[in-house]
Coordinates of C-alpha atoms in Angstrom, one line a residue:
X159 CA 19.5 -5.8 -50.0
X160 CA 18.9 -2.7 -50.7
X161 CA 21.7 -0.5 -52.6
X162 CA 22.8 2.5 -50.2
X163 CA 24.0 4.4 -53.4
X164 CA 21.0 4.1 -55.4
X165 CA 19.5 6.6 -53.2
X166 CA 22.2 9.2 -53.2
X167 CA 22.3 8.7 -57.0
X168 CA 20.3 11.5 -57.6
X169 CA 22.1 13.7 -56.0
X170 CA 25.5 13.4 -57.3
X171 CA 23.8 13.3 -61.5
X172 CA 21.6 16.2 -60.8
X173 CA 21.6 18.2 -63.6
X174 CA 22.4 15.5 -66.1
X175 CA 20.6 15.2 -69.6
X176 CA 19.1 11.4 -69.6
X177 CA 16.9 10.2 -66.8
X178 CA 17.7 6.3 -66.0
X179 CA 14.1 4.8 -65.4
X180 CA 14.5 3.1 -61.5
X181 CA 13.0 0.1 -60.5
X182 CA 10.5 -0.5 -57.9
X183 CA 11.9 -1.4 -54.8
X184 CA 10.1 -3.5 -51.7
X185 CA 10.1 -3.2 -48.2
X186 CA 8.4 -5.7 -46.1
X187 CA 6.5 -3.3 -43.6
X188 CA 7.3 -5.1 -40.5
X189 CA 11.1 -6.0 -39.7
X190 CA 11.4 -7.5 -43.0
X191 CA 14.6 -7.6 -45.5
X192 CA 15.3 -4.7 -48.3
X193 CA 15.6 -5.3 -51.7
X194 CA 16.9 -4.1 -55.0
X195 CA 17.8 -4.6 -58.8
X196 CA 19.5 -1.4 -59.0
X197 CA 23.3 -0.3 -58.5
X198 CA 24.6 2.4 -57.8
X199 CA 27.6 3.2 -60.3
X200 CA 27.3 6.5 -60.9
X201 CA 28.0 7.8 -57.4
X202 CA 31.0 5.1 -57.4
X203 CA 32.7 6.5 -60.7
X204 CA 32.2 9.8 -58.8
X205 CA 33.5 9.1 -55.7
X206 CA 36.7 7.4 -58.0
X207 CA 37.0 10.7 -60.0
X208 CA 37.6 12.2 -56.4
X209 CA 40.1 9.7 -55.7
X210 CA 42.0 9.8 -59.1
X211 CA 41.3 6.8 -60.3
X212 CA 40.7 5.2 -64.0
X213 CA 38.6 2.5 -64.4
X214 CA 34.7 2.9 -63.6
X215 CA 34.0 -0.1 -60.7
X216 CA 32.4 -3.6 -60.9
X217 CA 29.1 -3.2 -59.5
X218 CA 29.4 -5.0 -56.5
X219 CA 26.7 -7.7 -54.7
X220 CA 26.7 -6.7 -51.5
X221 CA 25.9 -3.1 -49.7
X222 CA 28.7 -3.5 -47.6
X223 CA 31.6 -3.1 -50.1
X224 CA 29.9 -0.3 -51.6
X225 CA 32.6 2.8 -51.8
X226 CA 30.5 5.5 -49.6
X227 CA 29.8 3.3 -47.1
X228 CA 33.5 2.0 -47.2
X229 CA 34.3 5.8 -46.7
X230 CA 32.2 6.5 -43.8
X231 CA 33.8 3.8 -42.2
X232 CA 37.2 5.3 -43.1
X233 CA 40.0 6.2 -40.2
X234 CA 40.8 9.3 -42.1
X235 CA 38.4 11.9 -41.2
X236 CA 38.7 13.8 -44.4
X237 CA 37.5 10.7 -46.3
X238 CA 34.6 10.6 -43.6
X239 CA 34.0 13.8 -43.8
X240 CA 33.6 14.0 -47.6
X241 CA 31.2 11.3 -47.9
X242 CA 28.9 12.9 -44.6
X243 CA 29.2 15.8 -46.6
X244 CA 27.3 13.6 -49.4
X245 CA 24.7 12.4 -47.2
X246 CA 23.8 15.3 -45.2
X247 CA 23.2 17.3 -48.9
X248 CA 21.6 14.4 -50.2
X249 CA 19.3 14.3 -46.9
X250 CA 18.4 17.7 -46.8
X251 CA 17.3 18.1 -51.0
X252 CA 13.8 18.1 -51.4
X253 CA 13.3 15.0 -53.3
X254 CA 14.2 13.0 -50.5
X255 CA 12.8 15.2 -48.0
X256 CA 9.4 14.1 -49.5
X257 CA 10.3 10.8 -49.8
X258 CA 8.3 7.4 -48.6
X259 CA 9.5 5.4 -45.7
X260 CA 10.9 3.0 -47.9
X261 CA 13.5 5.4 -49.1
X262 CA 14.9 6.6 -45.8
X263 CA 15.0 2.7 -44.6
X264 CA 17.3 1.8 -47.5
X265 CA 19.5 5.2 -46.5
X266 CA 19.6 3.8 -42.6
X267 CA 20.7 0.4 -44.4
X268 CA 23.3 1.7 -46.0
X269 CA 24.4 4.3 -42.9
X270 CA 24.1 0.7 -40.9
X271 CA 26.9 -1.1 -42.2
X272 CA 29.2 2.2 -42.2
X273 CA 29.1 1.5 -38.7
X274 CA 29.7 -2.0 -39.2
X275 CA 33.0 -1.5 -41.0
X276 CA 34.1 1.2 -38.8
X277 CA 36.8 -1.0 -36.5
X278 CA 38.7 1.7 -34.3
X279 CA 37.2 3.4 -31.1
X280 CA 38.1 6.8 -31.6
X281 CA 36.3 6.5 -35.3
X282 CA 33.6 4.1 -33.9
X283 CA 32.4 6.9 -31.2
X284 CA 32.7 10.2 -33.8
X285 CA 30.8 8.2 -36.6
X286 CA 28.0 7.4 -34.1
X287 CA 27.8 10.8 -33.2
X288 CA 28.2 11.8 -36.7
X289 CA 25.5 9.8 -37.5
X290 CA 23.1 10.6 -35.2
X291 CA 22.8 14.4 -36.0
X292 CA 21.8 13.6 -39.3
X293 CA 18.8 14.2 -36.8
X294 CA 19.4 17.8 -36.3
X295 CA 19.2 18.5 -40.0
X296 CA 15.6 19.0 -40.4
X297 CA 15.5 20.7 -37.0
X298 CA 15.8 24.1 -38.9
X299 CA 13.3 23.6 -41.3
X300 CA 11.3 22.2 -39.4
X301 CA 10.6 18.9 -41.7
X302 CA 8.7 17.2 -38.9
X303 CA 7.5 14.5 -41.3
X304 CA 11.0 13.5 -42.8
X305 CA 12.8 13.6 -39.1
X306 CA 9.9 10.9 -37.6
X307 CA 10.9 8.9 -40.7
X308 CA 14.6 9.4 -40.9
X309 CA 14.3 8.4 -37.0
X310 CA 11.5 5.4 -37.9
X311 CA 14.0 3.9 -40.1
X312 CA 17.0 4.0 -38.0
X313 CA 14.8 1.6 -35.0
X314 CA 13.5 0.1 -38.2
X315 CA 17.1 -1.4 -39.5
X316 CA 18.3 -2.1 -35.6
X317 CA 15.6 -4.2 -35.2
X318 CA 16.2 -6.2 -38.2
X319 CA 20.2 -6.6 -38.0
X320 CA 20.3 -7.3 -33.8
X321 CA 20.4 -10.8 -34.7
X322 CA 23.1 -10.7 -36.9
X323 CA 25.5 -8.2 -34.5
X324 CA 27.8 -10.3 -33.1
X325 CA 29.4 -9.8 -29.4
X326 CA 32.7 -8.0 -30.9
X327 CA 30.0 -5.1 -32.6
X328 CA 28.0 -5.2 -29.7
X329 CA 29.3 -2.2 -28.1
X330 CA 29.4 0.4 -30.8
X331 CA 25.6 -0.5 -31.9
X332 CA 24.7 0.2 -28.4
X333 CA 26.4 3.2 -29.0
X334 CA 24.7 4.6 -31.7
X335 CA 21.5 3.8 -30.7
X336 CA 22.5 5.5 -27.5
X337 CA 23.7 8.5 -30.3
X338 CA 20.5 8.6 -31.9
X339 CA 18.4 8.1 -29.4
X340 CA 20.0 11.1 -27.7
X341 CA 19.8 13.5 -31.1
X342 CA 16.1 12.4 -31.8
X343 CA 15.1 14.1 -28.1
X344 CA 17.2 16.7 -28.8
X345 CA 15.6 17.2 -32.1
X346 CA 12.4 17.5 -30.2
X347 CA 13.6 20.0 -27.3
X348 CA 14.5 22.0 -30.5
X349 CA 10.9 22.3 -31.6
X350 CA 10.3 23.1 -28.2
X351 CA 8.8 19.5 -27.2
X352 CA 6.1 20.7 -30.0
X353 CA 3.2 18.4 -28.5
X354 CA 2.0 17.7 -32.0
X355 CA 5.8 16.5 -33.0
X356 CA 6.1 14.5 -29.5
X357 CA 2.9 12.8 -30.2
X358 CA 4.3 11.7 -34.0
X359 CA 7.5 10.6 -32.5
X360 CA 5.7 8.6 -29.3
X361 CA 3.1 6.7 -31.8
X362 CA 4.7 6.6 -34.9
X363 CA 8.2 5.4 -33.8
X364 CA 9.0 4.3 -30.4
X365 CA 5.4 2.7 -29.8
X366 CA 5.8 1.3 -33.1
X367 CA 8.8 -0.2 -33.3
X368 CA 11.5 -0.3 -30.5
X369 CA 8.7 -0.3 -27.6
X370 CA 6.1 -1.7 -29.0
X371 CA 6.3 -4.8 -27.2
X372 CA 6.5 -7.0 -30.0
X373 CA 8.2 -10.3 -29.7
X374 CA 9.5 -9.7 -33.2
X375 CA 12.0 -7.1 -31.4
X376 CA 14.9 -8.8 -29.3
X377 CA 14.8 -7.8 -25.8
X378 CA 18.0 -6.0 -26.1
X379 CA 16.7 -3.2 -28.2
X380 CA 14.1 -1.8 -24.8
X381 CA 16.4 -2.9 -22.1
X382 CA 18.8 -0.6 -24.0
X383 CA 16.7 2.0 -24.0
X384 CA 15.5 1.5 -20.7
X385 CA 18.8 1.7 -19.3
X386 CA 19.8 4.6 -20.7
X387 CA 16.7 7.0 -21.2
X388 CA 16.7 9.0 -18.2
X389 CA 20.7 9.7 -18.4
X390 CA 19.6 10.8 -22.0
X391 CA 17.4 13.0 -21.0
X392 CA 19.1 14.8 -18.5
X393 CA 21.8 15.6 -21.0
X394 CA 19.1 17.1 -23.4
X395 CA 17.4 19.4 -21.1
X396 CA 19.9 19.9 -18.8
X397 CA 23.3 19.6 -20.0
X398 CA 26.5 17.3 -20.1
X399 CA 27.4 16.7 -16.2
X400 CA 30.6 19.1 -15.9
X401 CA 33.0 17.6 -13.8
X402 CA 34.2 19.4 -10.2
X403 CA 36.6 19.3 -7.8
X404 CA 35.6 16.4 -5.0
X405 CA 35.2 19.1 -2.8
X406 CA 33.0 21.3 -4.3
X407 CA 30.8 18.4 -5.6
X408 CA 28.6 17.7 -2.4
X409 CA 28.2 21.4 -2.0
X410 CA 27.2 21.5 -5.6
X411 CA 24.8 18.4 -5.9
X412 CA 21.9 19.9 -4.5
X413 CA 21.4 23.0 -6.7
X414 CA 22.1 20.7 -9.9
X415 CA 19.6 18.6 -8.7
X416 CA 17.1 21.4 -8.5
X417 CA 17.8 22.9 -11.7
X418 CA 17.5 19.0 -13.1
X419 CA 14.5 19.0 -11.8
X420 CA 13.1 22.4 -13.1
X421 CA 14.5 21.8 -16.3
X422 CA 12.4 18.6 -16.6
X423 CA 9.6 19.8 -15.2
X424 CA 9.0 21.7 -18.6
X425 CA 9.7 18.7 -20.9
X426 CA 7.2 16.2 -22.0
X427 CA 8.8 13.1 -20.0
X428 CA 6.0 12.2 -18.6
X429 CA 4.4 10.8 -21.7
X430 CA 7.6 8.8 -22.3
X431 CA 7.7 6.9 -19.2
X432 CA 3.4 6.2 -19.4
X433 CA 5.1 4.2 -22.8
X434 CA 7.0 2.2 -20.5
X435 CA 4.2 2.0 -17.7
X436 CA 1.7 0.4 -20.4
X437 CA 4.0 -2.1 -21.8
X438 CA 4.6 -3.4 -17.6
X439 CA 1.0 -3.6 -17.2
X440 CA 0.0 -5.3 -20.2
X441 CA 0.8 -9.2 -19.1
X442 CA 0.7 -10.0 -22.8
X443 CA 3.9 -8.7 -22.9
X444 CA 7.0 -11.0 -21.8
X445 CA 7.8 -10.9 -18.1
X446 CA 11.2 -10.5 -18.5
X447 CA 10.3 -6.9 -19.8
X448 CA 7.8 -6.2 -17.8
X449 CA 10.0 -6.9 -14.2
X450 CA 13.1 -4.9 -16.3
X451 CA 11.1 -1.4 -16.7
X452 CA 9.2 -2.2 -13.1
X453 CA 12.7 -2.3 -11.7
X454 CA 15.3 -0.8 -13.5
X455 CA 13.1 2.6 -14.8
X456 CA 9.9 3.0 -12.4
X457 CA 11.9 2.4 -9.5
X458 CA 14.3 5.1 -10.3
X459 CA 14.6 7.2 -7.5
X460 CA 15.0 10.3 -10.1
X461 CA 11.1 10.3 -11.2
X462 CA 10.0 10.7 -8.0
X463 CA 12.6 13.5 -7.4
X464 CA 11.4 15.0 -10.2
X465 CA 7.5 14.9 -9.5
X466 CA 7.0 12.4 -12.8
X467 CA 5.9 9.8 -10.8
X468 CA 3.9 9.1 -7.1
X469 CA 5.3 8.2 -4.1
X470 CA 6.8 4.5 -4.2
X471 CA 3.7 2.9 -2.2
X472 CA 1.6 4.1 -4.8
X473 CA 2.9 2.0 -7.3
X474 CA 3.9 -0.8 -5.3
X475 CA 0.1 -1.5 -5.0
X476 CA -0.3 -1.5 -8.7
X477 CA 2.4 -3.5 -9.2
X478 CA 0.8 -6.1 -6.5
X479 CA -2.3 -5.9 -8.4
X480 CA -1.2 -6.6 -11.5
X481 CA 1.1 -9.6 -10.2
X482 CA -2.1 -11.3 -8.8
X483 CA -4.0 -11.0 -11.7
X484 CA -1.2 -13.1 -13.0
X485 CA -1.3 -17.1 -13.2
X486 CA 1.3 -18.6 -11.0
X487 CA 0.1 -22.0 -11.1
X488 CA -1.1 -24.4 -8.5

């Protein structure tokens, strides 16, 4: 596995006299496993000097006891603090800025098992939204090419470790993908849905990875997003729902609605959900997919509210076409 402080190395010895020759490192392309021959002590004596402490680490085996991600995992939210602090500088230099994808995967890795340590709630839910506006950061400079990998590499790792989350970890996983998920479209409302940036993130990430409907990607990944994209959405171009008096909220409902729907009508959705609307029709796909968008996201009542998609009937005939081109057997 790949060393999480290897990469932030650089950062915390800029300025030093003698340059350490690195190691290649490997990435299989594909949902493959990260390796390394590097370690990264020089971040951990630092992060000891901060702490007060003597003796320089061993080097340890595994990513996961690594100090920084240890601290990002932390329940004191100074200690988390300090070593977001780390990344976010580290994230934003231009060496890594102009990095390959292999050197943002092995950050993700690293920013991974934070999470995994993380135990508590209340640290569990500000970590994942700590985490996921590591997004925002090249919002202002408008790095368009280090965002699409920095959010690449985040549906890159999740793919790899589903398998290995077990059903006590279950929840705060689904809760930062739900985090980043949320902070990569908001990252694109801040370009103002540049098409040229919505047409990188569309091909180069979610087609590529999360939705692209390979069977190398457990089904929990796209039913995740599936579930959860519209209510996403919403709270990008519209807002967090503010919550009313009972009274007031039927009164209310129909001039949110309408301002919902004006304030979709000038975002990009519609290329989103034609993702979804390929991977139903294309029967090389698993069925189990295909009848979970047809059902749980076409059907949505919002997208025809919203004037994304036709009238129902409309695509209930597709949907009867497509099912008899199907073979059902004799």
């Amino acid at each position: 596995m790949v060393l999480i402080l290897d990469l932030i190395t650089p950062f915390i010895t800029a300025g030093t006299a003698k340059k350490k020759k690195k190691k290649k490192t490997h990435c299989n392309e594909k949902f493959g496993t990260f390796q390394s021959d590097e370690m990264g002590h020089l971040i951990s004596s630092h992060l000891l000097q901060q702490n007060h402490q003597k003796d320089p680490p061993k080097h340890p085996t595994n990513i996961m006891e690594h100090a920084l991600v240890k601290q990002l995992a932390g329940h004191k939210q100074e200690t988390r603090e300090q070593a977001l602090e780390s990344v976010r500088k580290y994230l934003t230099t231009k060496n890594f800025s102009n990095a390959k994808q292999s050197q943002f995967d092995k950050l993700w890795k690293g920013l991974y098992y934070a999470m995994w340590h993380c135990d508590k709630p209340i640290p569990q839910q500000r970590l994942a939204q700590s985490l996921g506006e590591l997004h925002l950061l090249y919002a202002r400079t408008r790095q368009h090419v280090a965002f699409v990998r920095f959010s690449k590499a985040f549906w890159k790792v999740m793919c790899i470790e589903w398998y290995r989350i077990d059903h006590h970890r279950l929840d705060k996983f689904l809760l930062l993908a739900r985090r980043c998920l949320h902070f990569q479209l908001k990252y694109l409302a801040e370009c103002d849905w540049e098409e040229s940036v919505v047409d990188d993130y569309i091909s180069k990430v979610l087609k590529k990875i999360p939705l692209s409907g390979d069977r190398k990607v457990y089904n929990g990944i796209p039913f995740h997003i599936i579930d959860i994209l519209l209510d996403e959405w919403v709270k990008v171009c519209y807002g967090e729902p503010e919550e009313e008096p009972e009274e007031e909220e039927d009164d209310d409902e129909e001039k949110r609605n309408a301002q919902i729907k004006e304030a979709v009508s000038k975002t990009p959705l519609v290329k989103f959900i034609a993702i979804f609307q390929d991977l139903s029709s294309n029967t090389d796909n698993i069925k189990i997919l295909r009848d979970k968008i047809k059902e749980d996201l076409l059907k949505d009542k919002r997208l025809r509210e919203w004037d994304v998609l036709q009238p129902e009937s409309t695509t209930q005939d597709d949907e009867t076409y497509h099912e008899d081109d199907e073979w059902h057997g004799f």
